[in-house]
Amino acid sequence: MGQHRRIVQVVGYQNSGKTTFVEKIIRAAVEKGLKVGAIKHHGHGGKPTSISGKDSTKHAAAGAQIAAVEGEGAVQIEWNPDVFELEKIVEVYDFLKMDWIVIEGYKQATYDKVVLLKERQDAALLELSNVILAVYWPEFPEEIIREHRSIRLEDADDAINRLVEKEGGSHAKI
């Protein structure tokens, strides 16, 4: 499973533009006819919020490890395994035969990463594993980024298009 899919992570600190960047990757891939799955790490502490009191959340509250609700072709799933790992979500997405999986966050995971750099202290992200591209804001000091494959934030759309140009390719040139 997963032999023909591409996984890319987008990491950065709060308000660095991660979600906007992920949305652009998703749109570009979908425009090419690719099936995209997205995973977001809820890094703000606690569980992600759900609409409590609805029947679908009552199943999970009663102890179901996984509960789903479907309506008009959309499915919402709440999954509460005893032990949770990013790899389990990736396995589910592989089962669903996604061409692309875009992960927002999970800085310590080992997939190819695009890092978003806004302020000088964000340079620590360049030390993460598998950084394939650094996207930096105008206020980020260029002298820090010179030795890394990088682009300015205003040029990110071109890099995104090159990234998704080669569907499933693990070595797409950026």
mmCIF file of C-alpha atoms in Angstrom:
data_model
loop_
_atom_site.group_PDB
_atom_site.id
_atom_site.type_symbol
_atom_site.label_atom_id
_atom_site.label_comp_id
_atom_site.label_asym_id
_atom_site.label_seq_id
_atom_site.Cartn_x
_atom_site.Cartn_y
_atom_site.Cartn_z
ATOM 1 C CA MET A 1 0.000 0.000 0.000
ATOM 2 C CA GLY A 2 1.014 3.611 -0.455
ATOM 3 C CA GLN A 3 3.624 2.900 -3.095
ATOM 4 C CA HIS A 4 2.189 5.416 -5.531
ATOM 5 C CA ARG A 5 1.308 8.242 -3.200
ATOM 6 C CA ARG A 6 3.195 11.335 -2.141
ATOM 7 C CA ILE A 7 3.333 12.638 1.414
ATOM 8 C CA VAL A 8 4.494 16.136 2.236
ATOM 9 C CA GLN A 9 4.445 17.922 5.571
ATOM 10 C CA VAL A 10 4.072 21.651 6.060
ATOM 11 C CA VAL A 11 5.522 22.824 9.363
ATOM 12 C CA GLY A 12 6.057 26.156 11.044
ATOM 13 C CA TYR A 13 5.152 28.026 14.172
ATOM 14 C CA GLN A 14 1.775 29.617 14.884
ATOM 15 C CA ASN A 15 0.653 32.232 12.333
ATOM 16 C CA SER A 16 3.417 31.370 9.867
ATOM 17 C CA GLY A 17 0.959 30.573 7.059
ATOM 18 C CA LYS A 18 0.837 26.767 7.315
ATOM 19 C CA THR A 19 -2.882 26.381 6.720
ATOM 20 C CA THR A 20 -2.878 28.782 3.766
ATOM 21 C CA PHE A 21 0.095 26.935 2.240
ATOM 22 C CA VAL A 22 -1.605 23.554 2.754
ATOM 23 C CA GLU A 23 -4.809 24.854 1.143
ATOM 24 C CA LYS A 24 -2.805 25.957 -1.905
ATOM 25 C CA ILE A 25 -1.126 22.547 -2.223
ATOM 26 C CA ILE A 26 -4.503 20.826 -1.981
ATOM 27 C CA ARG A 27 -6.094 23.081 -4.606
ATOM 28 C CA ALA A 28 -3.171 22.638 -7.017
ATOM 29 C CA ALA A 29 -3.236 18.842 -6.652
ATOM 30 C CA VAL A 30 -7.019 18.647 -7.019
ATOM 31 C CA GLU A 31 -6.818 20.794 -10.170
ATOM 32 C CA LYS A 32 -4.494 18.102 -11.576
ATOM 33 C CA GLY A 33 -7.151 15.478 -10.844
ATOM 34 C CA LEU A 34 -5.411 13.976 -7.808
ATOM 35 C CA LYS A 35 -7.153 12.603 -4.720
ATOM 36 C CA VAL A 36 -5.796 14.431 -1.692
ATOM 37 C CA GLY A 37 -6.052 13.606 1.989
ATOM 38 C CA ALA A 38 -5.162 16.227 4.594
ATOM 39 C CA ILE A 39 -4.075 15.680 8.185
ATOM 40 C CA LYS A 40 -3.737 18.500 10.706
ATOM 41 C CA HIS A 41 -2.006 18.195 14.034
ATOM 42 C CA HIS A 42 -4.023 19.906 16.744
ATOM 43 C CA GLY A 43 -1.033 21.448 18.477
ATOM 44 C CA HIS A 44 -2.922 23.729 20.843
ATOM 45 C CA GLY A 45 -3.403 21.147 23.598
ATOM 46 C CA GLY A 46 -6.432 19.031 24.331
ATOM 47 C CA LYS A 47 -8.701 17.202 21.937
ATOM 48 C CA PRO A 48 -10.077 18.847 18.803
ATOM 49 C CA THR A 49 -13.567 20.184 19.352
ATOM 50 C CA SER A 50 -16.614 18.402 18.021
ATOM 51 C CA ILE A 51 -20.284 19.258 18.218
ATOM 52 C CA SER A 52 -21.213 17.773 21.578
ATOM 53 C CA GLY A 53 -24.674 16.556 22.331
ATOM 54 C CA LYS A 54 -25.351 15.293 18.806
ATOM 55 C CA ASP A 55 -26.071 11.600 18.321
ATOM 56 C CA SER A 56 -22.795 11.044 16.482
ATOM 57 C CA THR A 57 -20.739 12.320 19.429
ATOM 58 C CA LYS A 58 -22.860 10.373 21.916
ATOM 59 C CA HIS A 59 -21.571 7.136 20.388
ATOM 60 C CA ALA A 60 -17.970 8.169 21.046
ATOM 61 C CA ALA A 61 -18.866 9.447 24.507
ATOM 62 C CA ALA A 62 -20.391 6.047 25.277
ATOM 63 C CA GLY A 63 -17.020 4.425 24.595
ATOM 64 C CA ALA A 64 -16.882 3.668 20.864
ATOM 65 C CA GLN A 65 -13.276 3.917 19.669
ATOM 66 C CA ILE A 66 -14.507 5.066 16.280
ATOM 67 C CA ALA A 67 -17.816 6.720 15.421
ATOM 68 C CA ALA A 68 -18.972 8.116 12.106
ATOM 69 C CA VAL A 69 -21.861 10.136 10.795
ATOM 70 C CA GLU A 70 -22.781 10.343 7.118
ATOM 71 C CA GLY A 71 -25.060 12.726 5.319
ATOM 72 C CA GLU A 72 -25.401 13.713 1.670
ATOM 73 C CA GLY A 73 -22.175 11.961 0.719
ATOM 74 C CA ALA A 74 -19.973 13.445 3.453
ATOM 75 C CA VAL A 75 -18.612 11.345 6.324
ATOM 76 C CA GLN A 76 -17.307 12.710 9.589
ATOM 77 C CA ILE A 77 -15.311 10.326 11.764
ATOM 78 C CA GLU A 78 -14.286 10.613 15.391
ATOM 79 C CA TRP A 79 -11.540 8.165 16.245
ATOM 80 C CA ASN A 80 -10.311 7.606 19.808
ATOM 81 C CA PRO A 81 -7.803 4.735 19.824
ATOM 82 C CA ASP A 82 -5.973 3.825 23.008
ATOM 83 C CA VAL A 83 -2.637 4.637 21.400
ATOM 84 C CA PHE A 84 -2.543 7.193 18.635
ATOM 85 C CA GLU A 85 0.162 7.704 16.023
ATOM 86 C CA LEU A 86 0.350 9.670 12.797
ATOM 87 C CA GLU A 87 1.223 6.434 10.981
ATOM 88 C CA LYS A 88 -2.230 5.027 11.764
ATOM 89 C CA ILE A 89 -3.898 7.951 9.998
ATOM 90 C CA VAL A 90 -1.549 7.547 7.031
ATOM 91 C CA GLU A 91 -2.504 3.852 6.835
ATOM 92 C CA VAL A 92 -6.190 4.790 6.695
ATOM 93 C CA TYR A 93 -5.482 7.304 3.916
ATOM 94 C CA ASP A 94 -3.501 4.633 2.049
ATOM 95 C CA PHE A 95 -6.489 2.296 2.330
ATOM 96 C CA LEU A 96 -8.633 5.070 0.822
ATOM 97 C CA LYS A 97 -6.115 5.272 -2.063
ATOM 98 C CA MET A 98 -5.143 8.932 -1.755
ATOM 99 C CA ASP A 99 -2.640 10.138 -4.380
ATOM 100 C CA TRP A 100 -1.361 12.835 -2.041
ATOM 101 C CA ILE A 101 -1.327 13.204 1.708
ATOM 102 C CA VAL A 102 -0.630 16.686 3.017
ATOM 103 C CA ILE A 103 0.236 16.875 6.703
ATOM 104 C CA GLU A 104 0.095 20.155 8.590
ATOM 105 C CA GLY A 105 2.302 19.991 11.640
ATOM 106 C CA TYR A 106 3.827 16.925 13.326
ATOM 107 C CA LYS A 107 7.275 18.560 13.206
ATOM 108 C CA GLN A 108 9.058 15.419 14.430
ATOM 109 C CA ALA A 109 7.600 13.073 11.790
ATOM 110 C CA THR A 110 10.013 11.960 9.078
ATOM 111 C CA TYR A 111 8.219 12.801 5.834
ATOM 112 C CA ASP A 112 9.422 15.378 3.306
ATOM 113 C CA LYS A 113 8.883 18.806 4.821
ATOM 114 C CA VAL A 114 8.245 22.343 3.692
ATOM 115 C CA VAL A 115 9.104 24.718 6.547
ATOM 116 C CA LEU A 116 7.606 28.180 6.853
ATOM 117 C CA LEU A 117 9.910 30.758 8.398
ATOM 118 C CA LYS A 118 8.586 34.086 9.628
ATOM 119 C CA GLU A 119 10.896 35.260 12.391
ATOM 120 C CA ARG A 120 14.610 34.756 13.141
ATOM 121 C CA GLN A 121 13.960 32.184 15.882
ATOM 122 C CA ASP A 122 12.066 30.018 13.350
ATOM 123 C CA ALA A 123 15.456 29.085 11.845
ATOM 124 C CA ALA A 124 15.537 26.127 14.268
ATOM 125 C CA LEU A 125 13.026 24.433 11.951
ATOM 126 C CA LEU A 126 15.777 24.095 9.343
ATOM 127 C CA GLU A 127 17.343 21.426 11.595
ATOM 128 C CA LEU A 128 14.318 19.120 11.292
ATOM 129 C CA SER A 129 14.633 15.930 9.258
ATOM 130 C CA ASN A 130 13.792 15.799 5.555
ATOM 131 C CA VAL A 131 13.397 19.526 4.871
ATOM 132 C CA ILE A 132 12.955 19.804 1.090
ATOM 133 C CA LEU A 133 12.084 23.508 0.969
ATOM 134 C CA ALA A 134 12.078 26.562 3.218
ATOM 135 C CA VAL A 135 9.539 29.280 2.482
ATOM 136 C CA TYR A 136 10.442 32.550 4.148
ATOM 137 C CA TRP A 137 8.551 35.735 4.911
ATOM 138 C CA PRO A 138 9.976 39.148 3.895
ATOM 139 C CA GLU A 139 11.038 39.901 7.491
ATOM 140 C CA PHE A 140 13.033 36.651 7.800
ATOM 141 C CA PRO A 141 16.806 37.316 7.539
ATOM 142 C CA GLU A 142 17.983 36.083 4.119
ATOM 143 C CA GLU A 143 21.532 35.442 5.351
ATOM 144 C CA ILE A 144 20.209 32.557 7.471
ATOM 145 C CA ILE A 145 18.510 30.870 4.541
ATOM 146 C CA ARG A 146 21.234 31.109 1.876
ATOM 147 C CA GLU A 147 22.562 27.571 2.353
ATOM 148 C CA HIS A 148 19.127 25.959 2.086
ATOM 149 C CA ARG A 149 16.758 25.309 -0.800
ATOM 150 C CA SER A 150 14.413 28.215 -0.237
ATOM 151 C CA ILE A 151 11.959 30.638 -1.801
ATOM 152 C CA ARG A 152 10.325 33.850 -0.720
ATOM 153 C CA LEU A 153 6.723 33.593 0.419
ATOM 154 C CA GLU A 154 5.565 35.725 -2.518
ATOM 155 C CA ASP A 155 7.017 33.108 -4.918
ATOM 156 C CA ALA A 156 5.366 30.151 -3.184
ATOM 157 C CA ASP A 157 2.639 29.594 -5.787
ATOM 158 C CA ASP A 158 5.204 28.651 -8.456
ATOM 159 C CA ALA A 159 6.911 26.228 -6.075
ATOM 160 C CA ILE A 160 3.587 24.641 -5.172
ATOM 161 C CA ASN A 161 2.769 24.077 -8.837
ATOM 162 C CA ARG A 162 6.184 22.435 -9.392
ATOM 163 C CA LEU A 163 5.703 20.328 -6.263
ATOM 164 C CA VAL A 164 2.452 18.809 -7.525
ATOM 165 C CA GLU A 165 3.521 18.684 -11.174
ATOM 166 C CA LYS A 166 4.872 15.166 -10.816
ATOM 167 C CA GLU A 167 2.025 13.208 -9.263
ATOM 168 C CA GLY A 168 3.353 10.774 -6.714
ATOM 169 C CA GLY A 169 6.972 11.540 -7.542
ATOM 170 C CA SER A 170 9.125 11.542 -4.442
ATOM 171 C CA HIS A 171 11.804 13.666 -6.059
ATOM 172 C CA ALA A 172 9.804 16.437 -7.739
ATOM 173 C CA LYS A 173 12.047 19.433 -8.341
ATOM 174 C CA ILE A 174 10.970 22.515 -6.484
#
